[in-house]
Amino acid sequence: MADLVRLARHDDIAVITIDNPPVNALSPGVPEGIETLLHGAAQDSHIRAIVILGAGQTFIAGADIREFAKIVSGERPRISLDPFLRAIEDCLKPVVMAIHGAAFGGGLETAMAGHYRVIASDAQVGQPEVKLGLIPGAGGTQRLPRLAGVAKAVEMCAGGQPIRAQEALELGIVDRLLKGSLVEGAIAFAREIASKVPRKTRERDERLRDAAPAIFGFAREKARKLGRGMTAPLAAIDAVEAATRLPFDEGCRREAELFDECLYSPQSRALIHAFFGERTVAKIPGLPKDVKPAEIHRAAVVGAGTMGGGIAMTFANAGIPVIVKETAADALDRGMNAIRGNYAKSAAKGRLSQADVEQRLARITPQLTYEGFEQADILVEAVFENTVVKKQVFAEISKIAKPGCVLASNTSSLDIDEIASATARPEMVIGTHFFSPAHVMRLLEVVRGRGTAPGVIATAMALGKKLGKIAVLAGNCPGFIGNRMVGPYLREAQFLVEEGASVEQVNQALYDFGMAMGPLAMDDMAGLDIGWAIRKEFARFEKPGVRRPRVPDLLCELRRFGQKSGRGWSLYDADRKSSPDPETAALAEKTAKEFGIERRIILDEEIVDRCIYALVNEGARILEDGIALRAVDIDITYIYGYGFPAWRGGPMFYADTVGLNNILMRIQELQRKHGSDLWSPAPLLERLAKEGRSFVDFDT
Ligand code: 3HC
Ligand code: NAI
């Protein structure tokens, strides 16, 4: 306990420091430690006021998230933080909370139990519990509306987004913003208020009265839209509403009931899995400890198309100067206009100031030559998805690049080793598969080739973080993790249309499952020509006589490439809004007739099973092949790259919740119906199901 929390006397002010690295979570021992030291300081007649702060990078990042699984499994009892917070609030001497870094979740709840709060100007406060499928469970939904007002409390508790120090000051969550030394400022503040009677947040009811009833209805509507399928945001709104209807103690009891419902829900297990998964994927087993990532100071991108432009913006947004090279002036102009257009949109929405836009644009140098490439620390190729074209580019850039320069390809499916063979330094070649739109999507799939040097892997992973992405390491195979799995997923969606489901039914069924968009809508957004090009590249691997979807090729032959050409699986207007197209339905019917495919009524359940189990089955093969390091790497790839609902934890975690044996039986049923070439259970799935294990067990 002594290690986790300590006390120092500064004349008449006691300073209690929480020192529980890395983020001062309220792990067992921390609340008890604070309470004991607080009690001692309150008894000490020389002490007039008490400051509580965090050591290291942050104040308190919240409850210890690792404890939740232990509570749910019954390994540990759930101990309410409420008595601890009341002990702070009931302290007879003023308690000043001094916040730096983050006061999140239980951290903000602890801060609000103090009588005063001071904050460093770059700190943040928030109630992000909903992102873990939880709600604030230590009075946050009761104290925050008393400080910040009901509307803001609803927004913060249901949305989970943190706010900055300045806003926290304006809202009344904190009392003073400090520049310079936090500890000195907090001690000085404590002396100022030392003679005042401590004010208890729980007794400050005045701001509860400004709650217009419409706030809650509006918030629920917004939560249903933004957090589609998630239960925690609605529970958080109920809890804040309780603060406006019930006395504090009863409000806290209601909050605790709602918190428990969330804690024991599959959604919080899934979201906590995703929270830790996001951090696990950065850890690469087997990478020698002495390997350090190289700093990326300058970058260059080849190709200013859809992806090249977005990748250039990503570098510029992270403060890295970048050259963009094209083959012709009109393509370069188109690319730069798209970049300018994207920045203008961000400025119009108030996300960037005009000065920011200009600063970022100034970091991007468009040109038609390789001039300056010799100074770059990384070169990213984003030209057409064609091995011959890519090899040509790699042969050129490897002649110009300086020693130590990383040579990266944005290929979404092609063989990294084959591309690397065009260079004299395959150890410097790696895949950096950004997702479209590259400046928005969080996922970066880093693909290691046979000869990729460990240092290059470390550099690409660290670069991902610097660019604000979540980097997942994949092995080299057609489609890597993400697109290899998308293959069978899309195949099933396309088969279902040929078998009688409408495009809209397929899209809706998976949207209702929680996917960000239906598979055929995703296909139309990515461009059907991309899949067409990939099918041509991989046609040599196809087994003769095995059924394959016919409609996508027919659509491409009609130049229906999806959103970009106004029609694909669906029709698109100028705003890219979709509507059903009878021509697609007619093509599906014609195809069924020609290939003897029986047309029938298909239930949504079959659509979801076939598409999602196709993902899971391929995921299991990827895992067994060592293409993904762990099942969680697949989950994170799908959540951040393909819009898989985080509250289902990713495809492999979802499979665990359904039960691998149930999935195996359904796949065996599909195998009997559709044949072993299309549906045969992955050996790993069979093995784990037989042993009664799960993919999560396989990871640990
Ligand atoms: N509990 C346990 N571990 C935590 C944690 C927490 N609350 N917050 C972070 N960690 C761990 C991470 O898993 C990571 O561990 P690792 O090094 O082994 O991978 C380490 O701390 C560092 O975290 P980050 O890599 O995220 O560090 P950053 O500096 O990038 O970010 C942060 C720091 C902004 C505090 C970020 O970690 C964060 O947002 N944490 C979660 C905050 C949160 O959700 N709090 C609410 C918890 S629930 C709660 O409080 C319930 C209450 O109402 C009762
Ligand atoms: P695109 O067709 O929009 O752009 C490619 C650009 O490269 C064109 O502007 C072309 O003029 C240029 N180019 C071709 N050869 C060049 C050369 N030698 N030097 C300079 N420029 C050259 O293609 P897109 O969609 O940007 O795809 C690029 C790569 O990114 C492909 O490998 C693709 O598979 C991958 N990718 C695409 C995604 C998407 O959704 N569009 C998603 C993820 C990866």
Tab-separated table of N, CA, C and O and ligand atoms in Angstrom, residues 22-23 25-26 57-58 61-66 68 78 81 102 104-107 109 127-129 132 134-138 259 275-276 279-280 283 465, ligand 1:
chain	number	residue	atom	x	y	z
A	22	PRO	N	1.077	1.838	-14.966
A	22	PRO	CA	1.464	2.985	-15.784
A	22	PRO	C	0.487	4.164	-15.753
A	22	PRO	O	0.856	5.263	-16.114
A	23	VAL	N	-0.775	3.936	-15.268
A	23	VAL	CA	-1.752	5.022	-15.444
A	23	VAL	C	-2.517	5.348	-14.167
A	23	VAL	O	-3.559	5.978	-14.195
A	25	ALA	N	-4.298	3.497	-12.218
A	25	ALA	CA	-5.652	2.945	-12.115
A	25	ALA	C	-5.963	2.664	-10.647
A	25	ALA	O	-5.059	2.491	-9.826
A	26	LEU	N	-7.255	2.642	-10.345
A	26	LEU	CA	-7.684	2.419	-8.955
A	26	LEU	C	-7.663	0.919	-8.637
A	26	LEU	O	-8.691	0.320	-8.313
A	57	GLN	N	2.647	10.033	-15.747
A	57	GLN	CA	2.023	10.699	-16.892
A	57	GLN	C	0.617	11.230	-16.651
A	57	GLN	O	0.108	12.011	-17.431
A	58	THR	N	-0.016	10.728	-15.574
A	58	THR	CA	-1.450	11.018	-15.509
A	58	THR	C	-1.994	11.037	-14.088
A	58	THR	O	-1.356	10.505	-13.172
A	61	ALA	N	-6.455	6.999	-14.429
A	61	ALA	CA	-7.124	6.621	-15.689
A	61	ALA	C	-8.415	5.864	-15.452
A	61	ALA	O	-9.062	5.439	-16.392
A	62	GLY	N	-8.792	5.664	-14.202
A	62	GLY	CA	-10.073	5.012	-13.929
A	62	GLY	C	-9.905	3.782	-13.075
A	62	GLY	O	-8.828	3.528	-12.524
A	63	ALA	N	-10.992	3.022	-12.990
A	63	ALA	CA	-10.916	1.732	-12.299
A	63	ALA	C	-9.904	0.869	-13.035
A	63	ALA	O	-9.586	1.144	-14.203
A	64	ASP	N	-9.407	-0.173	-12.371
A	64	ASP	CA	-8.477	-1.086	-13.033
A	64	ASP	C	-9.304	-2.037	-13.906
A	64	ASP	O	-10.010	-2.917	-13.384
A	65	ILE	N	-9.205	-1.860	-15.211
A	65	ILE	CA	-10.072	-2.600	-16.134
A	65	ILE	C	-9.816	-4.104	-16.051
A	65	ILE	O	-10.720	-4.909	-16.272
A	66	ARG	N	-8.593	-4.483	-15.692
A	66	ARG	CA	-8.291	-5.920	-15.588
A	66	ARG	C	-9.074	-6.601	-14.470
A	66	ARG	O	-9.255	-7.820	-14.477
A	68	PHE	N	-12.216	-6.266	-13.860
A	68	PHE	CA	-13.619	-6.554	-14.174
A	68	PHE	C	-13.841	-8.030	-14.504
A	68	PHE	O	-14.830	-8.625	-14.082
A	78	ARG	N	-17.188	-7.684	-6.050
A	78	ARG	CA	-17.239	-6.300	-6.560
A	78	ARG	C	-17.338	-5.374	-5.355
A	78	ARG	O	-18.323	-5.414	-4.614
A	81	LEU	N	-16.868	1.620	-4.978
A	81	LEU	CA	-15.977	2.740	-4.647
A	81	LEU	C	-16.730	3.832	-3.880
A	81	LEU	O	-16.134	4.799	-3.408
A	102	ALA	N	-4.817	12.483	-17.649
A	102	ALA	CA	-6.227	12.151	-17.825
A	102	ALA	C	-6.879	11.844	-16.484
A	102	ALA	O	-6.296	11.169	-15.646
A	104	PHE	N	-10.024	9.967	-16.078
A	104	PHE	CA	-11.041	9.251	-16.828
A	104	PHE	C	-11.791	8.281	-15.919
A	104	PHE	O	-11.207	7.682	-15.005
A	105	GLY	N	-13.065	8.079	-16.215
A	105	GLY	CA	-13.856	7.076	-15.511
A	105	GLY	C	-13.801	7.292	-14.011
A	105	GLY	O	-14.080	8.392	-13.507
A	106	GLY	N	-13.367	6.232	-13.289
A	106	GLY	CA	-13.244	6.350	-11.839
A	106	GLY	C	-12.278	7.453	-11.428
A	106	GLY	O	-12.323	7.930	-10.296
A	107	GLY	N	-11.420	7.879	-12.343
A	107	GLY	CA	-10.491	8.987	-12.064
A	107	GLY	C	-11.249	10.295	-11.943
A	107	GLY	O	-11.036	11.074	-10.993
A	109	GLU	N	-14.417	10.438	-11.371
A	109	GLU	CA	-15.344	10.260	-10.236
A	109	GLU	C	-14.625	10.575	-8.918
A	109	GLU	O	-15.195	11.202	-8.030
A	127	GLN	N	-15.753	10.542	-19.010
A	127	GLN	CA	-16.376	9.314	-18.512
A	127	GLN	C	-16.474	8.363	-19.705
A	127	GLN	O	-17.521	8.237	-20.333
A	128	PRO	N	-15.353	7.678	-20.028
A	128	PRO	CA	-15.355	6.863	-21.250
A	128	PRO	C	-15.896	5.441	-21.054
A	128	PRO	O	-15.740	4.601	-21.930
A	129	GLU	N	-16.535	5.156	-19.906
A	129	GLU	CA	-16.927	3.770	-19.597
A	129	GLU	C	-17.749	3.113	-20.709
A	129	GLU	O	-17.640	1.908	-20.931
A	132	LEU	N	-16.276	0.773	-22.975
A	132	LEU	CA	-15.993	-0.572	-22.444
A	132	LEU	C	-17.303	-1.321	-22.200
A	132	LEU	O	-17.323	-2.349	-21.520
A	134	LEU	N	-19.679	-0.239	-20.365
A	134	LEU	CA	-20.073	0.018	-18.979
A	134	LEU	C	-20.669	1.414	-18.859
A	134	LEU	O	-20.711	2.157	-19.839
A	135	ILE	N	-21.071	1.765	-17.651
A	135	ILE	CA	-21.421	3.155	-17.372
A	135	ILE	C	-20.572	3.585	-16.172
A	135	ILE	O	-20.012	2.718	-15.488
A	136	PRO	N	-20.485	4.877	-15.903
A	136	PRO	CA	-19.771	5.280	-14.679
A	136	PRO	C	-20.422	4.564	-13.494
A	136	PRO	O	-21.652	4.548	-13.395
A	137	GLY	N	-19.616	3.976	-12.651
A	137	GLY	CA	-20.188	3.150	-11.588
A	137	GLY	C	-19.818	3.622	-10.202
A	137	GLY	O	-20.066	2.941	-9.223
A	138	ALA	N	-19.231	4.820	-10.108
A	138	ALA	CA	-18.851	5.326	-8.785
A	138	ALA	C	-19.364	6.752	-8.638
A	138	ALA	O	-18.635	7.673	-8.277
A	259	PHE	N	-25.010	-0.296	-13.621
A	259	PHE	CA	-23.595	-0.652	-13.836
A	259	PHE	C	-23.446	-2.177	-13.824
A	259	PHE	O	-22.793	-2.759	-14.692
A	275	PHE	N	-10.536	-3.369	-26.095
A	275	PHE	CA	-9.647	-2.369	-25.469
A	275	PHE	C	-8.235	-2.937	-25.306
A	275	PHE	O	-7.246	-2.341	-25.726
A	276	PHE	N	-8.159	-4.120	-24.706
A	276	PHE	CA	-6.826	-4.700	-24.508
A	276	PHE	C	-6.242	-5.179	-25.836
A	276	PHE	O	-5.034	-5.100	-26.050
A	279	ARG	N	-4.233	-2.762	-27.694
A	279	ARG	CA	-2.882	-2.582	-27.151
A	279	ARG	C	-2.021	-3.823	-27.385
A	279	ARG	O	-0.813	-3.717	-27.580
A	280	THR	N	-2.643	-4.990	-27.404
A	280	THR	CA	-1.882	-6.241	-27.601
A	280	THR	C	-1.262	-6.288	-28.991
A	280	THR	O	-0.133	-6.763	-29.158
A	283	LYS	N	2.276	-5.486	-29.702
A	283	LYS	CA	3.354	-6.313	-29.124
A	283	LYS	C	3.675	-7.454	-30.081
A	283	LYS	O	2.806	-8.262	-30.393
A	465	LYS	N	1.601	4.007	-35.194
A	465	LYS	CA	1.190	4.733	-33.977
A	465	LYS	C	1.343	6.240	-34.175
A	465	LYS	O	0.466	7.022	-33.831
B	1	3HC	N1	-6.971	-0.176	-16.052
B	1	3HC	C1	-5.989	-1.066	-16.284
B	1	3HC	N2	-5.022	-0.880	-17.208
B	1	3HC	C2	-5.073	0.260	-17.921
B	1	3HC	C3	-6.077	1.221	-17.742
B	1	3HC	C4	-7.058	0.980	-16.735
B	1	3HC	N3	-8.026	1.857	-16.474
B	1	3HC	N4	-5.870	2.237	-18.604
B	1	3HC	C5	-4.755	1.916	-19.311
B	1	3HC	N5	-4.283	0.727	-18.882
B	1	3HC	C6	-3.064	0.045	-19.329
B	1	3HC	C7	-3.095	-0.312	-20.815
B	1	3HC	O1	-3.721	-1.566	-21.022
B	1	3HC	C8	-1.618	-0.326	-21.143
B	1	3HC	O2	-1.116	-1.550	-20.677
B	1	3HC	P1	0.108	-2.268	-21.456
B	1	3HC	O3	1.235	-1.294	-21.418
B	1	3HC	O4	0.311	-3.508	-20.688
B	1	3HC	O5	-0.394	-2.514	-22.858
B	1	3HC	C9	-1.044	0.785	-20.259
B	1	3HC	O6	-2.003	0.976	-19.221
B	1	3HC	C10	-0.835	2.103	-20.960
B	1	3HC	O7	-2.061	2.454	-21.613
B	1	3HC	P2	-2.082	3.103	-23.070
B	1	3HC	O8	-1.196	2.326	-23.972
B	1	3HC	O9	-3.496	3.263	-23.447
B	1	3HC	O10	-1.375	4.485	-22.744
B	1	3HC	P3	-1.650	5.917	-23.351
B	1	3HC	O11	-0.676	6.813	-22.713
B	1	3HC	O12	-1.723	5.860	-24.836
B	1	3HC	O13	-3.123	6.335	-22.832
B	1	3HC	C11	-4.927	6.613	-21.252
B	1	3HC	C12	-3.392	6.535	-21.476
B	1	3HC	C13	-5.471	7.834	-21.983
B	1	3HC	C14	-5.194	6.729	-19.791
B	1	3HC	C15	-5.565	5.331	-21.839
B	1	3HC	O14	-4.881	4.214	-21.349
B	1	3HC	C16	-7.022	5.135	-21.500
B	1	3HC	O15	-7.876	5.766	-22.085
B	1	3HC	N6	-7.306	4.219	-20.574
B	1	3HC	C17	-8.648	3.766	-20.285
B	1	3HC	C18	-9.450	4.769	-19.521
B	1	3HC	C19	-10.801	4.217	-19.174
B	1	3HC	O16	-11.491	3.624	-19.965
B	1	3HC	N7	-11.202	4.433	-17.915
B	1	3HC	C20	-12.431	3.949	-17.401
B	1	3HC	C21	-12.227	2.641	-16.718
B	1	3HC	S1	-13.761	1.923	-16.164
B	1	3HC	C22	-14.107	2.785	-14.734
B	1	3HC	O17	-13.370	3.660	-14.346
B	1	3HC	C23	-15.348	2.382	-14.029
B	1	3HC	C24	-15.703	3.306	-12.920
B	1	3HC	O18	-16.722	4.167	-13.334
B	1	3HC	C25	-16.136	2.559	-11.714
